[in-house]
Amino acid sequence: MKIESNGDEKITVALSCKDMNDLDITYEDMDYSNIETRRVIWTILDRAKHDLGKPFDTDGRLLIEVAPDGNGGCVMFFTTMPCDSKSKKRLIMKKD
């Protein structure tokens, strides 16, 4: 698992085929309405917090984009979105 911070609001996570197997998920199975996908996402965010040595703000809206890498893994992009007082807090996941 390769984790990179692209500023305070963005994290990029590259998962290898082995990482996907260790997390017991496939790209095709990723769907935020699935409890296992949520488990994987929160596991990755916890790992990112540990590896980067700083918290990633998930109190607002969080955009999650996922794309396959062609080698059985995938790349995940996490972006915190500004949250105004009128919008509801929710997580969004978008697959390629």
Backbone as a ProteinNet text record, in pm:
[ID]
protein_1_A
[PRIMARY]
MKIESNGDEKITVALSCKDMNDLDITYEDMDYSNIETRRVIWTILDRAKHDLGKPFDTDGRLLIEVAPDGNGGCVMFFTTMPCDSKSKKRLIMKKD
[TERTIARY]
85.3	0	90.1	68.7	146.6	52.3	85.5	0.1	76.3	14.4	76.3	-23.4	28.5	-54.6	-32.5	-141.2	-135.3	-192.8	-136.7	-189.9	-275.9	-335.9	-417	-551.1	-594.4	-728.5	-732.1	-615	-614.9	-513.9	-556	-468.1	-486.7	-376.3	-379.7	-326.1	-400.3	-360.1	-356.7	-241.1	-226.5	-226	-320.2	-329.8	-284.2	-191.2	-146.8	-246.9	-227.3	-311.7	-303.6	-183.3	-165.7	-241.1	-233.8	-308.4	-457.7	-508	-650.2	-686.8	-600.4	-623.9	-621.1	-523.2	-512.9	-636.2	-691.4	-810.8	-939.3	-924.7	-1036.8	-1144.2	-1097.3	-1189.9	-1136.1	-1225.1	-1186.4	-1240.2	-1185.2	-1233.4	-1381.7	-1420.5	-1558.9	-1656	-1609.3	-1695.2	-1708.7	-1624.8	-1627.5	-1755.7	-1827.3	-1951.5	-1974.7	-1985.7	-1994.1	-2119.8	-2218.7	-2336.9	-2309.7	-2195.9	-2155.3	-2072.9	-2108.4	-2040.3	-1892.6	-1857.5	-1717.6	-1634.9	-1694.2	-1624.4	-1598.7	-1696.3	-1678.4	-1568.2	-1564.9	-1459	-1322.3	-1308.4	-1181.7	-1143.3	-1238.4	-1209.8	-1162.7	-1230.8	-1189.9	-1057.8	-1029.4	-899	-789.1	-813.5	-715.6	-695	-802.7	-790.2	-715.9	-737.9	-663.4	-515.1	-486	-346.3	-281.3	-354.4	-301.9	-269.8	-358.3	-336.1	-207.7	-188.8	-68.9	56.4	53.3	170.9	210.3	111.8	140.5	169.9	134.2	160.5	72	-39.9	-133.2	-273.7	-371.1	-509.6	-557.6	-647.6	-712.7	-855.3	-895.5	-1025.9	-1138.9	-1211.8	-1328.1	-1457.2	-1449.4	-1568.5	-1664.2	-1613.9	-1699	-1735.3	-1755.3	-1785.5	-1655.5	-1660.4	-1542.7	-1574.6	-1500.1	-1513.8	-1410.7	-1456.3	-1368	-1380.1	-1268.3	-1265.3	-1173.8	-1216.1	-1140.1	-1124.8	-1002.9	-976.7	-889	-915	-829.6	-692.9	-589.7	-455	-407.4	-486.3	-448.2	-367.4	-322.5	-243.4	-314.6	-445.6	-522.1	-539	-480.1	-493.5	-579.7	-571.3	-645.2	-579.7	-621.8	-576.9	-699.8	-687.3	-798	-756.3	-847.2	-823.8	-926.3	-879.1	-965	-950.1	-1061.3	-1058.9	-1164.6	-1122.7	-1221.1	-1283.7	-1412.6	-1487.7	-1537.5	-1539.1	-1593.5	-1738.4	-1773.8	-1909.7	-1972.6	-2074.2	-2143.8	-2251.3	-2304.3	-2399.1	-2529.9	-2561.6	-2687.4	-2678.5	-2557.6	-2544.8	-2537.7	-2584.2	-2579.1	-2444.2	-2394.2	-2268.1	-2290.1	-2209.8	-2219.3	-2089.3	-2065.6	-1948.8	-1994.6	-1911.9	-1943.9	-1833	-1869.3	-1769.1	-1800.5	-1700.5	-1716.7	-1613.1	-1660.1	-1568.3	-1553.5	-1437.8	-1409.6	-1511.2
-116.6	0	123.3	208.6	331	448.8	528.2	640	770.4	864.3	994.4	1103.9	1208.4	1324.2	1428.5	1477.7	1581.2	1710.3	1753.7	1869.3	1824	1920.1	1887.8	1826	1841.7	1798	1674.4	1622.8	1509.4	1403.3	1277.7	1162.5	1068.2	1014.9	913.4	783.8	674.9	544.5	445.3	385.2	281.7	146.3	61.8	-72.8	-173.7	-259	-365.2	-480.2	-575.3	-694.8	-764.5	-771.7	-832.8	-754.5	-620.8	-538.1	-566.9	-577.4	-604.4	-740.8	-840.2	-972.4	-966.9	-892.2	-879.5	-811.4	-715	-644.5	-720.1	-828.6	-914.9	-837.8	-765.2	-690.6	-686.2	-671.5	-652.8	-518.1	-469	-342.9	-354.9	-466.4	-487.2	-486.7	-528.8	-535.8	-403.1	-304.8	-177.9	-100.6	-76.3	-0.3	49.4	181	234.2	188.8	141	89.4	-48.9	-109.3	-239.7	-220.1	-288.2	-273.5	-311.1	-408.4	-448.1	-339	-269.4	-157.4	-48.3	-19.8	81.9	40.8	-87.2	-136	-111.9	-143	-124.4	23.7	109.7	253	306.6	272	322.6	260.9	137.3	76.6	154.1	188.5	263.5	403.4	471	604.5	601	497.5	482.6	461.2	379.5	354.2	482	559.2	685.4	781.6	789	876.7	836	706.9	656.3	682.2	646.4	659.4	804.1	891.4	1031.3	1112.6	1057.6	1126.7	1247.1	1251.6	1361.7	1312.3	1371.6	1329.3	1380.2	1306.6	1346.8	1381.9	1505.5	1554.9	1483.9	1400.9	1332.8	1381.9	1498.3	1553.4	1617	1659.3	1718.2	1614.1	1659	1566.5	1508	1383.8	1314.5	1253.5	1294.2	1238.2	1127	1008.5	893.7	850.4	853.8	809.4	687.5	587.5	462.8	425.6	387.6	343.9	219.1	121.3	2	39.9	-34.8	-4.6	-98.6	-196.8	-288.2	-408.4	-409.4	-520.5	-591.8	-575.2	-639.4	-553	-435.9	-342.1	-224.4	-117.4	2.6	124	240.5	366.3	435.8	483.9	552.8	696.4	788.5	929.9	977.3	1029.1	1081.5	1232.7	1304.1	1450.4	1500.5	1582.3	1642.9	1760.7	1773.1	1878.3	1977.2	2106.1	2203.1	2168.7	2187.1	2153.5	2279.3	2329.9	2445.6	2397.8	2489.3	2451.9	2396.3	2421.7	2374.9	2233.7	2189.7	2057.6	1948.8	1831.9	1718	1651.2	1596	1524.1	1386.7	1352.5	1219.6	1187.4	1061.7	1015.9	980.2	1011.6	985.4	896.4	793.6	708.1	701	727.3	725.5	631.3	534.7	442.5	485.9	453.3	483.5	415.4
0	0	0	-98.3	-108.3	-83.4	18.3	58.3	39.4	-32.3	-54.5	-18.3	43.9	75.6	-32.6	-88	-190.3	-130.9	-19.8	50.8	166.7	234.7	352	316.6	191.7	154.8	65.8	25	-67.9	-26.8	-43.2	-22.1	-140.4	-189.9	-294.2	-234.7	-255.2	-203	-318.8	-340.6	-442.9	-373.2	-412.9	-357.4	-462.2	-424.8	-514.6	-510.3	-596.9	-597.8	-461.7	-404	-271.8	-165.5	-171.4	-75.9	-85.3	-207.6	-228.8	-168.1	-188.5	-130.5	21.5	78.1	223.5	282	209.1	255	220.8	146.6	107.6	29.8	-74.9	-159.5	-302.2	-397.1	-537	-583.8	-691.8	-748.4	-782.9	-840.6	-882.3	-764.6	-646.4	-528	-454.6	-490.6	-417.6	-445.8	-337.4	-342.7	-200.8	-182.2	-46.5	27.7	-43.2	25.1	85.6	50.5	102	229.2	335.8	464.6	455.7	373.3	358.7	291.9	195.4	132.5	235.7	318.9	423.6	520.2	554.6	644	582.3	454.3	384.7	380.6	349.6	340.4	475.1	582.9	714.2	757.7	718.6	746.5	674.6	547.7	468.7	527.9	565.9	624.3	757.6	838.6	963.9	936.2	837.2	799.1	746.9	666.9	613.2	727.2	824.6	940.3	1011.6	1029.5	1096.2	1012.9	884.7	799	772.8	757.2	727.1	853.1	968.3	1093	1117.4	1046.5	1067.7	1038	1103.7	1077.8	943.1	884	759.5	797.4	773.6	818.1	744.9	818.3	761	825.6	891	955.7	855.9	741.5	638.3	534.9	412.7	303.5	251	209.2	158.9	23.2	-77.7	-211.7	-225.5	-265	-284.1	-429.1	-500.5	-639.8	-647.9	-724	-734.2	-880.9	-918.9	-1056.3	-1052.7	-1140.4	-1144.9	-1199	-1159.8	-1208.8	-1319.1	-1355.1	-1463.1	-1417.8	-1291.8	-1238.7	-1124	-1115.7	-1009.6	-886.5	-887.7	-776.1	-817.7	-741	-776.1	-712	-757.2	-699.9	-644	-520.9	-454.6	-426.9	-456.7	-433	-330.4	-218.5	-113	-109.8	-118.5	-117.1	-19.7	76.6	165.4	92.6	108.1	41.1	146	110	205.7	238.7	361.2	405.9	463.1	394.5	450.2	547.2	623.2	727.6	673.1	546.2	488.5	431.8	399.6	337.5	444.4	408.3	498.4	485.4	595.3	594.8	533.8	435.2	375.6	304.8	283.2	209.4	68.4	-26.5	-166.2	-220.8	-296.3	-360.1	-507.6	-589.9	-734.2	-793.3	-872.4	-939.1	-1083.6	-1140.9	-1280.6	-1369.9
[MASK]
++++++++++++++++++++++++++++++++++++++++++++++++++++++++++++++++++++++++++++++++++++++++++++++++

